[in-house]
Amino acid sequence: MSDTAIRPLVAGNWKMNGTTAALREPRLLGAMLKGVKLKCDVLVCPPATIIRRAKAVMKGGKIKVGGQDCHAAASGAHTGDISAEMLKDAGAAMVIVGHSERRTNHKETDAEVAAKAKAAHRAGLVAIICIGETLEERKGGKTLDVLTSQLKGSIPEGANSGNTVIAYEPVWAIGTGLTASTAEVAEAHTHIRKEIGKIMGAEGAKTRILYGGSVKPSNAAELMGAANVNGALVGGASLKAADFIGIIKTYM
Ligand code: PGA
């Protein structure tokens, strides 16, 4: 299957930002997209506390709602954690797992990320599995090896193009204003495409690979135009509808 046959996804990761007042943004976004024929899927991942309300304000619209993380277990004695089943119940369609902030702040390993992705599949959610190298690893020429081992360790059995999305997010580009060059993005994404083919078989060719790391309206078209890029995972620029729409416009 050619790259162009894959329906892109533009996903917004709000991180730990947004209370009820922030719901005006997805409401605005919903209004902006009314009547627009989109050539991509759009996802907003607000904090879990407002997933249900976010879904309600966008009711009948084109925007899906997602979670930012989930526990591997369906329920149990895990104070403060949220299961994939709970996210699904709140209205989520997808969940981000293995974001570098989770891998760093919570010391999450590839095996834990794979278990979370498996939990997402169990609950009927699409898992957005994040991978990416640090600046040190890039400078040391280890980028492609790091991506290979993260993919091998983080993709669970049963992953297919319908239940899994890969997000390539160079750690040094997240929230820094720095972005990988188009050549660096193309190199990483083409490598990921090859590696997921080995892990997922024919499904690998149909699986969406998102780029994330300081994507904004001014650089989105160029980044999204790189080989094997099927959309974006957007942090800061997804918080305001006016910015997020500027990225979604790449696919309008
Ligand atoms: P950023 O975040 O767009 O603010 O760099 C991306 C992400 O962490 O998903």
Tab-separated table of C-alpha atoms and ligand atoms in Angstrom:
chain	number	residue	atom	x	y	z
A	1	MET	CA	0.000	0.000	0.000
A	2	SER	CA	1.337	3.423	-0.834
A	3	ASP	CA	1.812	6.015	1.848
A	4	THR	CA	-0.923	8.232	0.408
A	5	ALA	CA	-3.553	5.525	0.991
A	6	ILE	CA	-3.162	5.875	4.765
A	7	ARG	CA	-5.656	8.278	6.352
A	8	PRO	CA	-3.597	10.695	8.444
A	9	LEU	CA	-4.278	11.547	12.084
A	10	VAL	CA	-3.700	14.903	13.748
A	11	ALA	CA	-3.702	14.356	17.503
A	12	GLY	CA	-3.511	16.998	20.218
A	13	ASN	CA	-1.890	16.147	23.551
A	14	TRP	CA	-2.936	18.692	26.176
A	15	LYS	CA	-0.697	17.146	28.830
A	16	MET	CA	-1.517	18.451	32.333
A	17	ASN	CA	-3.315	21.533	31.024
A	18	GLY	CA	-6.987	22.379	31.010
A	19	THR	CA	-9.920	22.571	33.369
A	20	THR	CA	-13.572	23.018	32.421
A	21	ALA	CA	-12.933	26.541	31.086
A	22	ALA	CA	-10.582	25.114	28.444
A	23	LEU	CA	-13.504	23.292	26.816
A	24	ARG	CA	-14.212	26.439	24.841
A	25	GLU	CA	-11.288	25.436	22.597
A	26	PRO	CA	-12.624	22.050	21.363
A	27	ARG	CA	-16.043	23.692	21.089
A	28	LEU	CA	-14.494	26.360	18.860
A	29	LEU	CA	-12.587	23.746	16.901
A	30	GLY	CA	-15.796	21.797	16.347
A	31	ALA	CA	-17.421	24.941	14.975
A	32	MET	CA	-14.416	25.671	12.731
A	33	LEU	CA	-14.588	22.173	11.260
A	34	LYS	CA	-18.327	22.223	10.659
A	35	GLY	CA	-19.010	21.505	7.001
A	36	VAL	CA	-15.322	20.991	6.256
A	37	LYS	CA	-14.386	17.831	4.381
A	38	LEU	CA	-11.373	16.599	6.290
A	39	LYS	CA	-8.726	14.374	4.749
A	40	CYS	CA	-7.519	13.295	8.184
A	41	ASP	CA	-8.834	12.133	11.548
A	42	VAL	CA	-8.611	14.630	14.415
A	43	LEU	CA	-8.100	13.670	18.056
A	44	VAL	CA	-7.957	15.772	21.213
A	45	CYS	CA	-6.420	14.232	24.367
A	46	PRO	CA	-7.375	16.480	27.288
A	47	PRO	CA	-6.742	15.588	30.934
A	48	ALA	CA	-8.857	12.552	31.933
A	49	THR	CA	-10.970	14.732	34.236
A	50	ILE	CA	-12.618	16.473	31.271
A	51	ILE	CA	-12.703	13.704	28.647
A	52	ARG	CA	-16.415	13.135	29.075
A	53	ARG	CA	-17.226	16.829	28.880
A	54	ALA	CA	-14.883	17.342	25.944
A	55	LYS	CA	-16.711	14.597	24.111
A	56	ALA	CA	-20.045	16.196	24.953
A	57	VAL	CA	-19.082	19.644	23.633
A	58	MET	CA	-17.950	18.102	20.359
A	59	LYS	CA	-20.993	15.831	20.084
A	60	GLY	CA	-21.908	15.088	16.517
A	61	GLY	CA	-18.632	16.595	15.350
A	62	LYS	CA	-15.672	15.036	13.657
A	63	ILE	CA	-13.231	15.212	16.535
A	64	LYS	CA	-12.422	12.132	18.593
A	65	VAL	CA	-11.336	12.299	22.230
A	66	GLY	CA	-8.472	10.349	23.765
A	67	GLY	CA	-6.559	9.705	26.966
A	68	GLN	CA	-2.895	10.494	27.656
A	69	ASP	CA	-1.941	7.303	29.482
A	70	CYS	CA	-3.543	4.201	30.998
A	71	HIS	CA	-2.688	1.484	33.499
A	72	ALA	CA	-2.087	-2.027	32.184
A	73	ALA	CA	-4.682	-3.581	34.500
A	74	ALA	CA	-8.437	-3.238	33.989
A	75	SER	CA	-9.075	-2.455	37.677
A	76	GLY	CA	-7.556	-2.981	41.102
A	77	ALA	CA	-5.513	-1.458	43.892
A	78	HIS	CA	-3.637	1.186	41.887
A	79	THR	CA	-4.360	4.490	43.609
A	80	GLY	CA	-4.499	7.414	41.226
A	81	ASP	CA	-4.214	5.333	38.067
A	82	ILE	CA	-6.776	5.105	35.278
A	83	SER	CA	-7.502	1.975	33.248
A	84	ALA	CA	-8.086	1.775	29.525
A	85	GLU	CA	-11.607	0.520	30.275
A	86	MET	CA	-12.288	3.688	32.317
A	87	LEU	CA	-11.083	5.888	29.467
A	88	LYS	CA	-13.285	3.988	27.053
A	89	ASP	CA	-16.232	4.404	29.422
A	90	ALA	CA	-15.561	8.166	29.603
A	91	GLY	CA	-15.771	8.398	25.814
A	92	ALA	CA	-12.171	7.991	24.664
A	93	ALA	CA	-11.447	6.354	21.325
A	94	MET	CA	-7.666	6.291	21.638
A	95	VAL	CA	-4.941	6.579	24.258
A	96	ILE	CA	-1.349	7.775	24.122
A	97	VAL	CA	1.112	5.344	25.725
A	98	GLY	CA	4.855	5.612	26.283
A	99	HIS	CA	5.087	9.372	25.881
A	100	SER	CA	8.649	10.456	26.663
A	101	GLU	CA	7.401	12.457	29.648
A	102	ARG	CA	5.986	9.204	31.083
A	103	ARG	CA	9.131	7.283	30.175
A	104	THR	CA	11.263	9.942	31.907
A	105	ASN	CA	9.114	11.130	34.833
A	106	HIS	CA	7.669	7.713	35.702
A	107	LYS	CA	10.580	5.559	34.513
A	108	GLU	CA	8.306	3.586	32.208
A	109	THR	CA	10.040	0.788	30.357
A	110	ASP	CA	9.280	-0.579	26.890
A	111	ALA	CA	7.701	-3.658	28.528
A	112	GLU	CA	5.354	-1.447	30.556
A	113	VAL	CA	4.472	0.537	27.455
A	114	ALA	CA	3.685	-2.694	25.593
A	115	ALA	CA	1.450	-3.814	28.479
A	116	LYS	CA	-0.389	-0.476	28.384
A	117	ALA	CA	-0.861	-0.739	24.613
A	118	LYS	CA	-2.196	-4.272	25.093
A	119	ALA	CA	-4.610	-2.933	27.719
A	120	ALA	CA	-5.781	-0.290	25.257
A	121	HIS	CA	-6.499	-3.002	22.677
A	122	ARG	CA	-8.323	-5.078	25.291
A	123	ALA	CA	-10.577	-2.103	26.045
A	124	GLY	CA	-11.225	-1.360	22.388
A	125	LEU	CA	-9.025	1.738	22.221
A	126	VAL	CA	-6.439	2.626	19.607
A	127	ALA	CA	-2.992	2.805	21.222
A	128	ILE	CA	-0.732	5.656	20.123
A	129	ILE	CA	2.696	4.257	20.998
A	130	CYS	CA	5.370	6.963	21.365
A	131	ILE	CA	9.042	6.428	20.713
A	132	GLY	CA	11.991	8.777	20.194
A	133	GLU	CA	15.653	9.335	20.880
A	134	THR	CA	17.296	11.776	23.278
A	135	LEU	CA	19.739	14.421	22.067
A	136	GLU	CA	22.613	12.405	23.500
A	137	GLU	CA	21.524	9.323	21.569
A	138	ARG	CA	21.202	11.334	18.356
A	139	LYS	CA	24.618	12.927	18.811
A	140	GLY	CA	26.047	9.468	19.454
A	141	GLY	CA	24.669	8.205	16.135
A	142	LYS	CA	22.340	5.797	17.910
A	143	THR	CA	18.958	7.146	16.752
A	144	LEU	CA	17.909	4.312	14.459
A	145	ASP	CA	19.074	1.607	16.888
A	146	VAL	CA	17.134	3.255	19.726
A	147	LEU	CA	13.992	3.405	17.579
A	148	THR	CA	14.379	-0.257	16.590
A	149	SER	CA	14.678	-1.417	20.175
A	150	GLN	CA	11.810	0.794	21.399
A	151	LEU	CA	9.563	-0.563	18.639
A	152	LYS	CA	10.498	-4.174	19.393
A	153	GLY	CA	9.858	-3.684	23.100
A	154	SER	CA	6.780	-1.453	23.009
A	155	ILE	CA	4.526	-2.994	20.343
A	156	PRO	CA	2.406	-5.790	21.843
A	157	GLU	CA	1.271	-8.937	20.122
A	158	GLY	CA	-1.985	-8.385	18.276
A	159	ALA	CA	-1.084	-4.877	17.131
A	160	ASN	CA	-2.488	-3.996	13.735
A	161	SER	CA	-3.083	-0.904	11.625
A	162	GLY	CA	-6.566	-0.484	13.084
A	163	ASN	CA	-5.646	-0.583	16.759
A	164	THR	CA	-2.173	0.948	16.754
A	165	VAL	CA	-0.537	4.228	15.750
A	166	ILE	CA	3.179	4.936	16.144
A	167	ALA	CA	4.324	8.433	17.109
A	168	TYR	CA	7.943	9.385	16.491
A	169	GLU	CA	8.852	12.160	18.899
A	170	PRO	CA	12.513	13.061	19.226
A	171	VAL	CA	12.796	13.889	22.933
A	172	TRP	CA	14.949	16.950	22.205
A	173	ALA	CA	12.219	18.415	19.979
A	174	ILE	CA	9.358	18.172	22.511
A	175	GLY	CA	8.322	21.542	23.887
A	176	THR	CA	11.645	23.083	22.913
A	177	GLY	CA	10.727	24.867	19.692
A	178	LEU	CA	13.353	22.716	17.965
A	179	THR	CA	12.133	20.400	15.226
A	180	ALA	CA	13.893	17.656	13.375
A	181	SER	CA	14.789	18.591	9.800
A	182	THR	CA	12.654	17.137	7.041
A	183	ALA	CA	15.545	14.831	6.135
A	184	GLU	CA	15.869	13.619	9.742
A	185	VAL	CA	12.117	13.036	9.954
A	186	ALA	CA	12.050	11.151	6.647
A	187	GLU	CA	15.016	9.001	7.688
A	188	ALA	CA	13.434	8.095	11.050
A	189	HIS	CA	9.959	7.462	9.621
A	190	THR	CA	11.247	5.333	6.747
A	191	HIS	CA	13.245	3.307	9.253
A	192	ILE	CA	10.159	2.917	11.490
A	193	ARG	CA	8.086	1.799	8.479
A	194	LYS	CA	10.634	-0.905	7.728
A	195	GLU	CA	10.897	-2.058	11.344
A	196	ILE	CA	7.146	-2.246	11.983
A	197	GLY	CA	6.894	-4.356	8.839
A	198	LYS	CA	9.158	-6.878	10.564
A	199	ILE	CA	7.063	-6.752	13.760
A	200	MET	CA	3.524	-6.393	12.385
A	201	GLY	CA	3.890	-8.017	8.972
A	202	ALA	CA	1.701	-6.610	6.192
A	203	GLU	CA	-0.130	-4.426	8.751
A	204	GLY	CA	3.029	-2.372	9.189
A	205	ALA	CA	2.616	-0.875	5.728
A	206	LYS	CA	-0.842	0.449	6.641
A	207	THR	CA	-0.061	1.716	10.153
A	208	ARG	CA	-0.013	5.446	10.794
A	209	ILE	CA	3.296	6.970	11.847
A	210	LEU	CA	2.919	10.445	13.380
A	211	TYR	CA	5.645	13.007	13.884
A	212	GLY	CA	5.660	14.963	17.134
A	213	GLY	CA	7.899	17.645	18.606
A	214	SER	CA	7.216	21.375	18.297
A	215	VAL	CA	4.799	20.987	15.393
A	216	LYS	CA	3.097	24.330	14.719
A	217	PRO	CA	1.098	25.917	11.893
A	218	SER	CA	4.250	27.382	10.317
A	219	ASN	CA	6.135	24.072	10.008
A	220	ALA	CA	3.302	21.518	9.770
A	221	ALA	CA	3.021	21.327	5.978
A	222	GLU	CA	6.739	20.768	5.536
A	223	LEU	CA	6.983	18.120	8.280
A	224	MET	CA	3.814	16.348	7.145
A	225	GLY	CA	5.205	16.257	3.614
A	226	ALA	CA	8.186	14.099	4.626
A	227	ALA	CA	8.259	10.446	3.559
A	228	ASN	CA	6.181	8.061	5.682
A	229	VAL	CA	4.680	10.813	7.843
A	230	ASN	CA	0.954	10.171	8.358
A	231	GLY	CA	0.047	13.008	10.666
A	232	ALA	CA	1.167	14.760	13.818
A	233	LEU	CA	1.131	14.477	17.592
A	234	VAL	CA	0.906	18.064	18.782
A	235	GLY	CA	1.490	19.355	22.299
A	236	GLY	CA	1.609	23.097	22.919
A	237	ALA	CA	0.008	24.095	19.612
A	238	SER	CA	-3.046	21.912	20.287
A	239	LEU	CA	-4.199	23.954	23.280
A	240	LYS	CA	-5.645	26.793	21.228
A	241	ALA	CA	-8.152	25.997	18.489
A	242	ALA	CA	-6.712	28.811	16.343
A	243	ASP	CA	-3.267	27.153	16.342
A	244	PHE	CA	-4.488	23.569	16.097
A	245	ILE	CA	-6.637	24.366	13.066
A	246	GLY	CA	-3.524	25.774	11.388
A	247	ILE	CA	-1.963	22.310	11.625
A	248	ILE	CA	-5.155	20.443	10.650
A	249	LYS	CA	-5.291	22.691	7.542
A	250	THR	CA	-2.435	20.622	6.109
A	251	TYR	CA	-5.113	18.020	5.415
A	252	MET	CA	-8.062	20.200	4.384
B	1	PGA	P1	5.077	19.827	21.663
B	1	PGA	O1	4.746	18.416	22.347
B	1	PGA	O2	4.270	19.902	20.392
B	1	PGA	O3	4.661	20.848	22.680
B	1	PGA	O4	6.532	19.837	21.381
B	1	PGA	C1	4.584	17.260	21.582
B	1	PGA	C2	4.267	16.103	22.464
B	1	PGA	O5	4.835	16.014	23.568
B	1	PGA	O6	3.443	15.242	22.099
